[in-house]
Every structure is written in structure tokens, then in C-alpha cells.
Amino acid sequence: MLTNEKEYNGYLFDQLSLIEELEEAAETNNIDEVKKVLSKKKRQIERKLYQQPPLSESK
């Protein structure tokens, strides 16, 4: 269970790292549909990671 924003952000960074590795593999093999899905998932994760205001400032 996640206890704070720092831990949650670490989890999101781990997800981004995984997606970046999969994007690299898809690029190497030129798999267009996989690249589209990975791009969408990456945007979703980044939206959570870089939300404004941060979770620690919410009431």
C-alpha cells in the first residue's frame, strides 16, 4: 500500500521506465500499433506524475 506522494511517484517512475523500454523494443521492430498504445499509456502516467497541485498540497 502506498503511504505518501514520494512513494507513489516512485511507482509512477517505475512504470515510465518500463514503458520506455517497451517503446524502444517496438521502435526496433517497427510495431506501429504497439507504439500507439505505449504512447497513450505514457501520457496517462505522466498526467498523474506531474499533476498540479501535487498530492501533498491537497486538502
PDB file of C-alpha atoms in Angstrom:
ATOM      1  CA  MET A   1       0.000   0.000   0.000  1.00  0.00           C
ATOM      2  CA  LEU A   2       1.345   3.408  -0.932  1.00  0.00           C
ATOM      3  CA  THR A   3       1.777   5.693   2.035  1.00  0.00           C
ATOM      4  CA  ASN A   4       2.913   9.010   0.625  1.00  0.00           C
ATOM      5  CA  GLU A   5       3.397  11.036  -2.525  1.00  0.00           C
ATOM      6  CA  LYS A   6       7.113  10.236  -2.790  1.00  0.00           C
ATOM      7  CA  GLU A   7       6.422   6.511  -2.795  1.00  0.00           C
ATOM      8  CA  TYR A   8       3.602   6.955  -5.328  1.00  0.00           C
ATOM      9  CA  ASN A   9       5.864   8.995  -7.601  1.00  0.00           C
ATOM     10  CA  GLY A  10       8.498   6.252  -7.376  1.00  0.00           C
ATOM     11  CA  TYR A  11       5.888   3.770  -8.545  1.00  0.00           C
ATOM     12  CA  LEU A  12       4.960   6.022 -11.482  1.00  0.00           C
ATOM     13  CA  PHE A  13       8.632   6.464 -12.446  1.00  0.00           C
ATOM     14  CA  ASP A  14       8.990   2.667 -12.461  1.00  0.00           C
ATOM     15  CA  GLN A  15       6.009   2.457 -14.831  1.00  0.00           C
ATOM     16  CA  LEU A  16       7.564   5.105 -17.098  1.00  0.00           C
ATOM     17  CA  SER A  17      10.857   3.193 -17.187  1.00  0.00           C
ATOM     18  CA  LEU A  18       9.062   0.035 -18.245  1.00  0.00           C
ATOM     19  CA  ILE A  19       7.142   1.849 -20.985  1.00  0.00           C
ATOM     20  CA  GLU A  20      10.324   3.494 -22.282  1.00  0.00           C
ATOM     21  CA  GLU A  21      11.960   0.067 -22.596  1.00  0.00           C
ATOM     22  CA  LEU A  22       8.930  -1.319 -24.429  1.00  0.00           C
ATOM     23  CA  GLU A  23       8.860   1.733 -26.728  1.00  0.00           C
ATOM     24  CA  GLU A  24      12.491   1.086 -27.606  1.00  0.00           C
ATOM     25  CA  ALA A  25      11.726  -2.550 -28.433  1.00  0.00           C
ATOM     26  CA  ALA A  26       8.689  -1.557 -30.512  1.00  0.00           C
ATOM     27  CA  GLU A  27      10.758   1.044 -32.373  1.00  0.00           C
ATOM     28  CA  THR A  28      13.455  -1.515 -33.144  1.00  0.00           C
ATOM     29  CA  ASN A  29      10.866  -3.891 -34.579  1.00  0.00           C
ATOM     30  CA  ASN A  30       8.717  -1.102 -36.095  1.00  0.00           C
ATOM     31  CA  ILE A  31       5.458  -2.213 -34.490  1.00  0.00           C
ATOM     32  CA  ASP A  32       3.162   0.760 -35.050  1.00  0.00           C
ATOM     33  CA  GLU A  33       0.107  -0.350 -33.071  1.00  0.00           C
ATOM     34  CA  VAL A  34       2.219  -1.181 -30.008  1.00  0.00           C
ATOM     35  CA  LYS A  35       3.907   2.218 -30.239  1.00  0.00           C
ATOM     36  CA  LYS A  36       0.490   3.938 -30.251  1.00  0.00           C
ATOM     37  CA  VAL A  37      -0.688   2.094 -27.136  1.00  0.00           C
ATOM     38  CA  LEU A  38       2.591   2.729 -25.316  1.00  0.00           C
ATOM     39  CA  SER A  39       2.442   6.418 -26.158  1.00  0.00           C
ATOM     40  CA  LYS A  40      -1.089   6.641 -24.756  1.00  0.00           C
ATOM     41  CA  LYS A  41      -0.117   4.822 -21.536  1.00  0.00           C
ATOM     42  CA  LYS A  42       2.929   7.062 -21.115  1.00  0.00           C
ATOM     43  CA  ARG A  43       0.777  10.198 -21.357  1.00  0.00           C
ATOM     44  CA  GLN A  44      -1.613   8.771 -18.758  1.00  0.00           C
ATOM     45  CA  ILE A  45       1.225   8.078 -16.322  1.00  0.00           C
ATOM     46  CA  GLU A  46       2.816  11.485 -16.883  1.00  0.00           C
ATOM     47  CA  ARG A  47      -0.531  13.161 -16.244  1.00  0.00           C
ATOM     48  CA  LYS A  48      -0.615  11.518 -12.794  1.00  0.00           C
ATOM     49  CA  LEU A  49       3.050  12.178 -12.105  1.00  0.00           C
ATOM     50  CA  TYR A  50       3.074  15.849 -12.989  1.00  0.00           C
ATOM     51  CA  GLN A  51      -0.365  16.781 -11.661  1.00  0.00           C
ATOM     52  CA  GLN A  52      -0.905  20.270 -10.351  1.00  0.00           C
ATOM     53  CA  PRO A  53      -1.210  20.807  -7.474  1.00  0.00           C
ATOM     54  CA  PRO A  54       0.825  17.873  -6.178  1.00  0.00           C
ATOM     55  CA  LEU A  55      -0.896  15.354  -3.912  1.00  0.00           C
ATOM     56  CA  SER A  56       0.916  16.718  -0.840  1.00  0.00           C
ATOM     57  CA  GLU A  57      -0.763  20.113  -1.276  1.00  0.00           C
ATOM     58  CA  SER A  58      -4.311  18.766  -1.500  1.00  0.00           C
ATOM     59  CA  LYS A  59      -6.592  19.002   1.491  1.00  0.00           C
TER      60      LYS A  59
END
